[in-house]
Short mmCIF file of C-alpha atoms in Angstrom, two decimals:
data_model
loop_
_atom_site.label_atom_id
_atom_site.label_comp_id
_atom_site.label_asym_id
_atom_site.label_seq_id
_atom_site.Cartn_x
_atom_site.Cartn_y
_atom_site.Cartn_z
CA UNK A 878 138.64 229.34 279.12
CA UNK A 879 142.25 229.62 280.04
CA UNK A 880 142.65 226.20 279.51
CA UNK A 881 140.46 225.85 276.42
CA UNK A 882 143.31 227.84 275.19
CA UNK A 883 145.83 226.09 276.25
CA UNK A 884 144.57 222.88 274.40
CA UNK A 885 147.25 221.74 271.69
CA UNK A 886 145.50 222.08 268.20
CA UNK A 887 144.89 218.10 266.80
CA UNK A 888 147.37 216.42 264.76
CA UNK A 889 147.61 217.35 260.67
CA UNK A 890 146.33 220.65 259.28
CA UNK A 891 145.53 222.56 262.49
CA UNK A 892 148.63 222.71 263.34
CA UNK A 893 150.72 225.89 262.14
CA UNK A 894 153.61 223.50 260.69
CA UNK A 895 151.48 221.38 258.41
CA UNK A 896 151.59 224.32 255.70
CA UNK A 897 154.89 225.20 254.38
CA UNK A 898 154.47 226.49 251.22
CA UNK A 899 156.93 229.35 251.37
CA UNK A 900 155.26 231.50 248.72
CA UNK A 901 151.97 231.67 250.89
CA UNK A 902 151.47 235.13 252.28
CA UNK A 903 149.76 238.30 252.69
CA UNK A 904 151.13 239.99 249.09
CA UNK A 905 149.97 236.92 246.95
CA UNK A 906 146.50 236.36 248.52
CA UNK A 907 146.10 239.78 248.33
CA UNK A 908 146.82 240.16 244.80
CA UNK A 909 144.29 237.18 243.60
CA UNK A 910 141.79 238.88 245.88
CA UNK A 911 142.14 242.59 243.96
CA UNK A 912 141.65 240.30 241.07
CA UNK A 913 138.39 238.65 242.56
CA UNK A 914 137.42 242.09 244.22
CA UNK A 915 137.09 243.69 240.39
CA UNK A 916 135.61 240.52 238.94
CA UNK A 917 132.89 239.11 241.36
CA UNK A 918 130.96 242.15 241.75
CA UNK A 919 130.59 242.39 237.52
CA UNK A 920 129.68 238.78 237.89
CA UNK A 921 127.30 239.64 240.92
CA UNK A 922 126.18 242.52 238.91
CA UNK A 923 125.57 240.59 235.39
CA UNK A 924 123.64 238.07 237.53
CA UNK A 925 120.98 240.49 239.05
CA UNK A 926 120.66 242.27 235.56
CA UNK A 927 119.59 238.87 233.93
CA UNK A 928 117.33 238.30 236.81
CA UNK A 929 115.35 241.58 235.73
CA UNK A 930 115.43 240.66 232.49
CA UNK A 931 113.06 237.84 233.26
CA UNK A 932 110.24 240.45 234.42
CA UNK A 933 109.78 238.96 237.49
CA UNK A 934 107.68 241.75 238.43
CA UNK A 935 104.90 240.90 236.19
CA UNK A 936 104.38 237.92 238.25
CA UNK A 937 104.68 234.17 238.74
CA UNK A 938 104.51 233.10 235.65
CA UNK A 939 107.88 234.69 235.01
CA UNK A 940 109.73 234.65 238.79
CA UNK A 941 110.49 231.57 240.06
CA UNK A 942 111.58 234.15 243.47
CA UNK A 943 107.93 234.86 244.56
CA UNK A 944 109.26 235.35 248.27
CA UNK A 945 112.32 237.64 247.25
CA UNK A 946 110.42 240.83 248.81
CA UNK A 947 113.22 242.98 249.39
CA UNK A 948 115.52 241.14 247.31
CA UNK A 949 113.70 242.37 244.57
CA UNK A 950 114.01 246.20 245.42
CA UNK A 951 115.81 247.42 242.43
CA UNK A 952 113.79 245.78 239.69
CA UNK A 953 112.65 247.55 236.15
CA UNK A 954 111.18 247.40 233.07
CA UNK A 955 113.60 245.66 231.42
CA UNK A 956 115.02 247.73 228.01
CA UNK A 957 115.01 246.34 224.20
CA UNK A 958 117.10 249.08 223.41
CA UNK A 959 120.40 248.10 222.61
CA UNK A 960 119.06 244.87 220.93
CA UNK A 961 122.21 243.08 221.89
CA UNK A 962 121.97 243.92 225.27
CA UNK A 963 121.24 240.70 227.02
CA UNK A 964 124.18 239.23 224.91
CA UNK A 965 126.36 241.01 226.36
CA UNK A 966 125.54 241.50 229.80
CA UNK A 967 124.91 237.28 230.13
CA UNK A 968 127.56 236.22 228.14
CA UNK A 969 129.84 238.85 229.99
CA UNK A 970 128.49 236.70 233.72
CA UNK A 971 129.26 233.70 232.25
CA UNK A 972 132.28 234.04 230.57
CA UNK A 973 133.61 235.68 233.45
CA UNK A 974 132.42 233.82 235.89
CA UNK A 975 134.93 231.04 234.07
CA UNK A 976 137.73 232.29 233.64
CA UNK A 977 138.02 233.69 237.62
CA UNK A 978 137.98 230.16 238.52
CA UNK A 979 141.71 229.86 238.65
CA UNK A 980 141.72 233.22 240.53
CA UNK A 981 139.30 231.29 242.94
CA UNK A 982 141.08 228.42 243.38
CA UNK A 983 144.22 229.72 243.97
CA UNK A 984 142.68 232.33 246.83
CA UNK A 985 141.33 230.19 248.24
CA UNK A 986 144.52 227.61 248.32
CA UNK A 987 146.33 231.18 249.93
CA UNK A 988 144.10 231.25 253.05
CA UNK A 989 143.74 227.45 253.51
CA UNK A 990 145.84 227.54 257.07
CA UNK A 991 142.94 230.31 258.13
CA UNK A 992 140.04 227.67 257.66
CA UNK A 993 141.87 225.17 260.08
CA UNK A 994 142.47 228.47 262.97
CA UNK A 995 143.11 226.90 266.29
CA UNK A 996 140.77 227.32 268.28
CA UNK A 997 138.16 228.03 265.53
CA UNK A 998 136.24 230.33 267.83
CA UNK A 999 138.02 232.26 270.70
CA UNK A 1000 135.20 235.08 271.21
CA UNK A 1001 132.09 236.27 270.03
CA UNK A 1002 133.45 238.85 267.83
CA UNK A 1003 135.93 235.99 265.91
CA UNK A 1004 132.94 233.87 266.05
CA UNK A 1005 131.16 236.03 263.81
CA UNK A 1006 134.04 236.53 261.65
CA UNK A 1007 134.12 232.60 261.30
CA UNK A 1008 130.97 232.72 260.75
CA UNK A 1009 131.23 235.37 257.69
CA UNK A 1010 134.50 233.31 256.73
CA UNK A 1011 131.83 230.23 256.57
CA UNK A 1012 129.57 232.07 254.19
CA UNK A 1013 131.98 233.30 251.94
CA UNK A 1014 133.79 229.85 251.14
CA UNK A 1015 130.34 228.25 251.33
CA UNK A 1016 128.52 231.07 249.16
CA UNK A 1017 131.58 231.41 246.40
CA UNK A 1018 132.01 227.45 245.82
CA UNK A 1019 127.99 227.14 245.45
CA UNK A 1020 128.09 230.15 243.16
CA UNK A 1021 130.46 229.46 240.99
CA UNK A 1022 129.89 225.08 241.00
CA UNK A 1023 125.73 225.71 240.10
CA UNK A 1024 126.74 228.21 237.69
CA UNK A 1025 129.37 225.84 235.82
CA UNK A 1026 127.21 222.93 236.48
CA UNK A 1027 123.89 224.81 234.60
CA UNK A 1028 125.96 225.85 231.57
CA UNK A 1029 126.81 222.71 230.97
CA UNK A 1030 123.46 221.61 230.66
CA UNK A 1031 123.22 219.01 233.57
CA UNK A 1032 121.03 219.56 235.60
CA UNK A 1033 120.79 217.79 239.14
CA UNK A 1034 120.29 220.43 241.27
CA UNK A 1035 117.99 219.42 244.43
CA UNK A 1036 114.98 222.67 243.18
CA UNK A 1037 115.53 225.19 240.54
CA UNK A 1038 118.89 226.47 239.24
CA UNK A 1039 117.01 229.88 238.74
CA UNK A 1040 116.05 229.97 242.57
CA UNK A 1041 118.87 228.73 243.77
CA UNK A 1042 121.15 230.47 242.62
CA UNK A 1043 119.38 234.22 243.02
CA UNK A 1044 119.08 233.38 246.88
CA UNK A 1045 122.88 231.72 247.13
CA UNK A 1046 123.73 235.19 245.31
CA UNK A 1047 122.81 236.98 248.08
CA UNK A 1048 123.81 235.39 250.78
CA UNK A 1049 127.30 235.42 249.35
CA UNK A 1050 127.61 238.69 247.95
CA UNK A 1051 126.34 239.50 252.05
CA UNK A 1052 129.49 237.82 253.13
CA UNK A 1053 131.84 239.42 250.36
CA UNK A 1054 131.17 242.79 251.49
CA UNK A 1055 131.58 241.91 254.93
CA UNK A 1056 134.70 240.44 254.49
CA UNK A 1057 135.99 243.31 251.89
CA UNK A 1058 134.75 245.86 254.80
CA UNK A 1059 137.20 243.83 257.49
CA UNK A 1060 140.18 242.35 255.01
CA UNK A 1061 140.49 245.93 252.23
CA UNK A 1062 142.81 248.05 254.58
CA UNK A 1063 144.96 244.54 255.37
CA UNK A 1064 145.13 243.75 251.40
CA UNK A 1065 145.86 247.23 250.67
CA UNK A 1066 148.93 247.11 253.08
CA UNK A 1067 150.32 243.94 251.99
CA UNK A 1068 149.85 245.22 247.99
CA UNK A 1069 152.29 248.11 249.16
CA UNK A 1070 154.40 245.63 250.90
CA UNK A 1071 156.50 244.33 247.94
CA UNK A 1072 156.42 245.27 244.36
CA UNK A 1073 155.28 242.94 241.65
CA UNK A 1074 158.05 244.34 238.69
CA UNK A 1075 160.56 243.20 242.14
CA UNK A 1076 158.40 239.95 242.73
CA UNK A 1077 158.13 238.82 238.35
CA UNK A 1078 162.25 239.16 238.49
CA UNK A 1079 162.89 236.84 241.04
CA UNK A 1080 163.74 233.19 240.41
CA UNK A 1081 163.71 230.54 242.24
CA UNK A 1082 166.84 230.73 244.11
CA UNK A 1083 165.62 234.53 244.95
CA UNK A 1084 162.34 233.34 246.68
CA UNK A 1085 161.84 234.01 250.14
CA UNK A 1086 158.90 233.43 252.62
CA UNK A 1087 157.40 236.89 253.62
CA UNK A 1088 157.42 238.14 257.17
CA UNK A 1089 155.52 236.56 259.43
CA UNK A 1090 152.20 237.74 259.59
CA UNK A 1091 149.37 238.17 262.24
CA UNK A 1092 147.09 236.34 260.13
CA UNK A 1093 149.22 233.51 260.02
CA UNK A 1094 149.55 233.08 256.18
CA UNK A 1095 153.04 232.58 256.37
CA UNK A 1096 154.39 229.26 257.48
CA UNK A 1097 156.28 229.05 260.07
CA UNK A 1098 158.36 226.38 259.22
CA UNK A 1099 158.58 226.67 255.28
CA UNK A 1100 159.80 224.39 253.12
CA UNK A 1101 162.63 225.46 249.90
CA UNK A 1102 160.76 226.79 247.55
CA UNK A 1103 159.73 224.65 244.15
CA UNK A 1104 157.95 227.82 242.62
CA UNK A 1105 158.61 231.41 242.49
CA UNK A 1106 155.55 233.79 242.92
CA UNK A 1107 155.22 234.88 239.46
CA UNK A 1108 155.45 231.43 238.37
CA UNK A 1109 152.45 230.97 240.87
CA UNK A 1110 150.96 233.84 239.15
CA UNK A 1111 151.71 232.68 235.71
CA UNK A 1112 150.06 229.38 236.46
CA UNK A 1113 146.78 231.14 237.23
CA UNK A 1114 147.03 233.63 234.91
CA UNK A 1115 147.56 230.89 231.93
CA UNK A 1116 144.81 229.26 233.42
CA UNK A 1117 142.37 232.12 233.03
CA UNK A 1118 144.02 232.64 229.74
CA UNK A 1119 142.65 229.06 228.47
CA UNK A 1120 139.33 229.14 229.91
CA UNK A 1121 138.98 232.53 228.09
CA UNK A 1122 139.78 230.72 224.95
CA UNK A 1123 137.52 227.59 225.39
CA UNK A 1124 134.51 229.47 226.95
CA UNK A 1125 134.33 233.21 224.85
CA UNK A 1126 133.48 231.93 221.63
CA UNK A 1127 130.01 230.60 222.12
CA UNK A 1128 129.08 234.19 223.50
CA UNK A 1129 131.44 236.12 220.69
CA UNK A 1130 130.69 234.02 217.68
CA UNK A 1131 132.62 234.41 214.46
CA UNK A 1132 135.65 232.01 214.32
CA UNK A 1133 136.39 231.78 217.62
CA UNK A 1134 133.07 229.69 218.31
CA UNK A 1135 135.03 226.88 216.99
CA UNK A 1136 137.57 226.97 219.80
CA UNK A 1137 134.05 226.90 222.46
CA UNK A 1138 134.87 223.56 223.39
CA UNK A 1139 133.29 224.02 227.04
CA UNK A 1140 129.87 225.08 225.42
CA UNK A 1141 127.41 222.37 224.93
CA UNK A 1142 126.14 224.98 222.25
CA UNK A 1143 129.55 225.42 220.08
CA UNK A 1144 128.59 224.39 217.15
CA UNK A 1145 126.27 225.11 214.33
CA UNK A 1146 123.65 221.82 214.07
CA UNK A 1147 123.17 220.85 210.43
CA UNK A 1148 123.13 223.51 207.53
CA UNK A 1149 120.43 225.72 206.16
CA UNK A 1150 118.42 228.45 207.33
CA UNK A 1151 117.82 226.76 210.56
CA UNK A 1152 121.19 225.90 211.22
CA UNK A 1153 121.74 227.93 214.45
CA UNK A 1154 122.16 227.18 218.12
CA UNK A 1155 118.79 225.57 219.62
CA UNK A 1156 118.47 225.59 223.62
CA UNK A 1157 115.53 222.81 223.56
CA UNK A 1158 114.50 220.70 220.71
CA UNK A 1159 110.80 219.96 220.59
CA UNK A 1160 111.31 216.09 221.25
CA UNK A 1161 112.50 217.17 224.28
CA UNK A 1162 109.68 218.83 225.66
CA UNK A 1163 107.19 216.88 223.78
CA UNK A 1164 106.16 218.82 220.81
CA UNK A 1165 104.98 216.34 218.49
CA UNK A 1166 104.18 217.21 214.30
CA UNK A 1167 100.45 216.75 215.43
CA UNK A 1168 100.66 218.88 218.05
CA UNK A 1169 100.97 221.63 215.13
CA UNK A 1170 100.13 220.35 212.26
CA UNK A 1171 97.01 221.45 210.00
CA UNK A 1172 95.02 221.57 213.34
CA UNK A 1173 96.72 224.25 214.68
CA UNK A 1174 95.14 227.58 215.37
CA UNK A 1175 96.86 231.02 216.91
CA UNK A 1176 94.17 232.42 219.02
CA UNK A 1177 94.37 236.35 220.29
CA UNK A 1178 92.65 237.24 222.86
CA UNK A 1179 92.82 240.60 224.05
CA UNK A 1180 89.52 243.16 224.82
CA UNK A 1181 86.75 241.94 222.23
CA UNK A 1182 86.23 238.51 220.53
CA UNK A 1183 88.46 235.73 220.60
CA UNK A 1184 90.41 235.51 217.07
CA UNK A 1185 91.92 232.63 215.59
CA UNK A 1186 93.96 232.48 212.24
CA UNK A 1187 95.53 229.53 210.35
CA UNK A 1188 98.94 230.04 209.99
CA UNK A 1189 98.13 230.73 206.03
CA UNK A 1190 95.66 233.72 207.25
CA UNK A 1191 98.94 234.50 209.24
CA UNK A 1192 101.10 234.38 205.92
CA UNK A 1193 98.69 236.86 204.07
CA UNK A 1194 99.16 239.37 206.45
CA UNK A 1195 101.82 242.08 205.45
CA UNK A 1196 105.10 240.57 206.94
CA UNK A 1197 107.46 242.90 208.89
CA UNK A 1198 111.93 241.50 209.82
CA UNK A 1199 114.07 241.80 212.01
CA UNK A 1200 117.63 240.98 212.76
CA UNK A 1201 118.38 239.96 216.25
CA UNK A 1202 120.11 237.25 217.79
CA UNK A 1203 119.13 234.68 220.42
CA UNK A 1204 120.94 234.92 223.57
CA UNK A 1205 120.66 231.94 226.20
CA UNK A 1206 120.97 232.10 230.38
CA UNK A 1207 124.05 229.57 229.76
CA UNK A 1208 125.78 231.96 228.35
CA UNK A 1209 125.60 231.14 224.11
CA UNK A 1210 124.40 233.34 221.83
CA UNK A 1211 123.87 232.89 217.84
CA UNK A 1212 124.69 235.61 215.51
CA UNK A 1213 121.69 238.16 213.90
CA UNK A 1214 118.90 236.16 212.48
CA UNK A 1215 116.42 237.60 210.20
CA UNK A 1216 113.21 236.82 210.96
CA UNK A 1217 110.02 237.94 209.46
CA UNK A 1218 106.11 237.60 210.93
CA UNK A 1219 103.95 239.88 212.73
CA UNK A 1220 104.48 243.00 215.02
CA UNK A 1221 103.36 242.15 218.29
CA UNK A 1222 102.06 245.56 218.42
CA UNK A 1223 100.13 245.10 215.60
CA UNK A 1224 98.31 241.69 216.85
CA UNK A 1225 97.76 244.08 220.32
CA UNK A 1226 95.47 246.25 217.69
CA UNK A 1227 93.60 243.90 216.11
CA UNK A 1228 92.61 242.43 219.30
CA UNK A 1229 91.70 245.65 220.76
CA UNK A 1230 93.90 246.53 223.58
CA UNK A 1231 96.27 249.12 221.03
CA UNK A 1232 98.13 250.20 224.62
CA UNK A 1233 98.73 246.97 226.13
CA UNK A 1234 100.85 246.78 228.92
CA UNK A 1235 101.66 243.23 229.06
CA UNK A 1236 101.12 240.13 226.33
CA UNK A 1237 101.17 236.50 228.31
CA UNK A 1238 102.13 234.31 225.29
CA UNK A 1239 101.37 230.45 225.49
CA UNK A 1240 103.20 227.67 223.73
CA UNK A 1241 101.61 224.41 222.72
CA UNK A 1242 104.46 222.37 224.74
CA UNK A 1243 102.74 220.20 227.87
CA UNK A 1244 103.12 222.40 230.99
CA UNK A 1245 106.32 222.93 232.37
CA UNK A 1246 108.93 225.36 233.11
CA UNK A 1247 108.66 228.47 230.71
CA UNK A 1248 105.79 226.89 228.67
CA UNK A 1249 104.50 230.28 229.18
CA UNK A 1250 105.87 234.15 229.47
CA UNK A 1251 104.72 237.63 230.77
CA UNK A 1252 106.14 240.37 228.50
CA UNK A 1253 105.82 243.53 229.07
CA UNK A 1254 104.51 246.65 227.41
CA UNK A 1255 107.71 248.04 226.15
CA UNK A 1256 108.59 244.99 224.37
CA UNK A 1257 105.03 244.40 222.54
CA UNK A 1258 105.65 248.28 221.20
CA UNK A 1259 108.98 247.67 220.00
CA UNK A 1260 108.74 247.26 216.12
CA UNK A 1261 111.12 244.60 216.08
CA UNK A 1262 108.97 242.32 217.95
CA UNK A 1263 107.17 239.60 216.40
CA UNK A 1264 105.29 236.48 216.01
CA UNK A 1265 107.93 235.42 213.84
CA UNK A 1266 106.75 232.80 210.84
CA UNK A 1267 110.04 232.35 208.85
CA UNK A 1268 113.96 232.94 209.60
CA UNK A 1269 116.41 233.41 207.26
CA UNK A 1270 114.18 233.42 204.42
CA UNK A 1271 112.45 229.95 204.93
CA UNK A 1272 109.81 228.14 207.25
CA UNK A 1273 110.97 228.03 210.96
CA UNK A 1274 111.80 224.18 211.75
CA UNK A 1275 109.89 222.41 214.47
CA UNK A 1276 112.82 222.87 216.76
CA UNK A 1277 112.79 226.45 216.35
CA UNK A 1278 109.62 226.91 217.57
CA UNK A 1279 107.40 226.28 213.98
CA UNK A 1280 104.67 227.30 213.29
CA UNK A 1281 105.31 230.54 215.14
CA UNK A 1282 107.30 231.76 218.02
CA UNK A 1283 108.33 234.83 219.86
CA UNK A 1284 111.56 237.09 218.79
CA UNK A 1285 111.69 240.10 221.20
CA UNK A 1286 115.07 242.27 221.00
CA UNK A 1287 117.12 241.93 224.05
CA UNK A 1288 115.05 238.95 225.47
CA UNK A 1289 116.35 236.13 227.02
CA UNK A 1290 116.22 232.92 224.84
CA UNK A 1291 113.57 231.22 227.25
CA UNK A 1292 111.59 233.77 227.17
CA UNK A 1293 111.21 234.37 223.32
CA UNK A 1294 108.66 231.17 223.70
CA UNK A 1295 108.40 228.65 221.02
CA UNK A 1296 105.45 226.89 218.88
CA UNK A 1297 103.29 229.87 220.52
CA UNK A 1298 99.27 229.13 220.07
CA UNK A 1299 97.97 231.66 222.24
CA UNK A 1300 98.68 235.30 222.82
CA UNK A 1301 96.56 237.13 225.48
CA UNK A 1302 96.82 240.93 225.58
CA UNK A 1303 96.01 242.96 228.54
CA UNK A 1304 95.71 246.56 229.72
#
């Protein structure tokens, strides 16, 4: 062992003098990780709340997690009350999820020299801290390069994004708190260490390398400085600022959904009625006109006979609105819509089951990935749910789900299922 020790590290960046950076130290990486230890457990938080807002406890139809057993321990009925709730608890996940990248970056530029250690495992105890350390880096850069990678629309990832990323949230957010539970009485020393009013004053020719450190943060041969701290800070902080600017408006609206330019979903398509953001277009899940054209039928199903109504029996029934928006997993949401149809709760009468506790609603798109949705009791009973028929005062298009979809308040986008033909209703 002694002369395990003893080996000289490699040549390049295991060796102490490769990094020389003399603003790298204890105070900066702990300041971008008080940044990332506010932010990333709202993101981590945001995350979990859109996973119950799925209803994965209704079953498989809507959890893609079917093995999640404990996982799944704080689940619950999912509210409609606010109606904008799901607006702003995704498009707060998202958006911030964007902006920390900066934060992330730089962090994890601070603690670079710790990944290359010499010798990377010199017990069983800083094995297992290595091994936490692995998770961590591993877990955050999955995290946060899925989560980019979905809201942009491209999807190549090797299974589903939805599973994916639930289980890579937990094994991260695992190694967060096991690194906050070692690191937070280090960070909180080297926070006291110098003041930032002390460290935005000094200029360039003012910079010095911290102490040395047992951590090893500081170099130990640094090089002059080309940067001051706060211009380090500044750099990141401007960063954030832009991504803020770029990203906030698709989730915002108004205005500043013109400056969205990292949303696939900036900007309104065409004019009208209809012109409002549109997560999947029916040619691209093979909705064809025939597929509801003069053939179609809604059929209810619920504790007595099948019923089935032409969408003109539909249109002679008294009409009910509601204003809600549509709010999408990537992070986009549209501004209130008013859309008129049928109560949910109303269709749960007529077809006999008045009390139902869940509604699975079935869309005339081939099989596929949310083709169909479990909704739950509370949401069928909500007045402002409906089998919507028109928008804005005129005919849904085929893109937005014609001849009738789903609008439930505080639903994800997915699940508020398009070109429904089917609604089943069960105690």
């Amino acid at each position: 062992m002694r002369r395990v020790e003893q080996t000289p590290p490699p040549p390049g960046p295991f060796r102490p003098g490769f990094w020389r950076s003399p603003i790298r130290g204890p105070w900066l990486t702990s300041v971008f990780g008080l940044v990332l230890l506010i932010g990333i457990p709202l993101i981590f938080v945001t995350g979990m709340l859109s996973y119950a807002s799925y209803n994965p406890g209704l079953g498989r139809i809507n959890d893609q997690t079917p093995d999640k057993g404990l996982l799944g321990f704080y689940l619950f009925d999912w509210p409609t009350h606010p109606y904008w709730l799901y607006r702003l608890t995704q498009g707060v996940h998202v958006t911030l999820g964007v902006v920390l990248v900066p934060v992330l970056l730089a962090k994890l530029w601070s603690v670079i020299p710790k990944l290359f250690e010499w010798l990377p495992v010199r017990s069983v105890a800083h094995g297992l801290e290595r091994l936490s350390l692995l998770m961590l880096v591993g877990g955050v850069i999955f995290e946060f390069v899925t989560g980019i990678i979905n809201i942009q629309l491209f999807y190549v990832f090797p299974g589903s994004f939805y599973t994916l990323h639930f289980y890579g949230a937990w094994v991260f957010i695992a190694a967060f708190v096991v690194h906050v539970s070692l690191r937070l009485g280090r960070m909180t020393r080297a926070l006291r260490s110098r003041s930032l009013a002390a460290e935005l004053r000094t200029d360039l020719a003012h910079t010095r390398p911290e102490p040395p450190d047992p951590d090893g943060l500081v170099p130990v041969a640094p090089a002059p400085p080309t940067m001051t701290r706060r211009g380090a800070l500044a750099l990141v902080g401007g960063g954030s600022l832009l991504l803020l600017v770029v990203t906030a408006g698709q989730s915002i609206g108004g205005w500043l959904r013109n400056t969205a330019l990292l949303a696939p979903h900036n900007r309104t398509p065409g004019s009208g009625p209809n012109a409002f953001q549109i997560n999947k277009t029916a040619a691209s899940v093979g909705v064809t006109p025939a597929h509801v054209g003069p053939d179609w039928r809604l059929e209810i199903h619920g504790s007595g006979p099948t019923l089935v109504f032409t969408r003109a029996q539909l249109l002679a029934m008294p009409q009910h609105s509601a204003a809600l928006p549509i709010a999408c997993v990537e992070g986009w949401s549209t501004p209130d819509q008013h859309w008129s149809g049928l109560r949910l709760t109303d269709l749960a009468a007529m077809a006999g089951v008045p009390g139902a506790g869940s509604v699975l609603v079935e869309s005339v798109q081939p099989p596929g990935p949310y083709s169909s949705v479990l909704l739950r009791g509370n949401q069928i009973h909500d007045p402002r749910s409906l089998l919507a028929l028109h928008v804005n005062g005129a005919d849904l298009s085929l893109d937005h789900g014609y001849p009738a979809r789903v609008i439930v308040p505080a639903n994800p986008g997915v699940n508020n299922t398009k070109w429904v033909h089917r609604l089943t209703f069960r105690t």
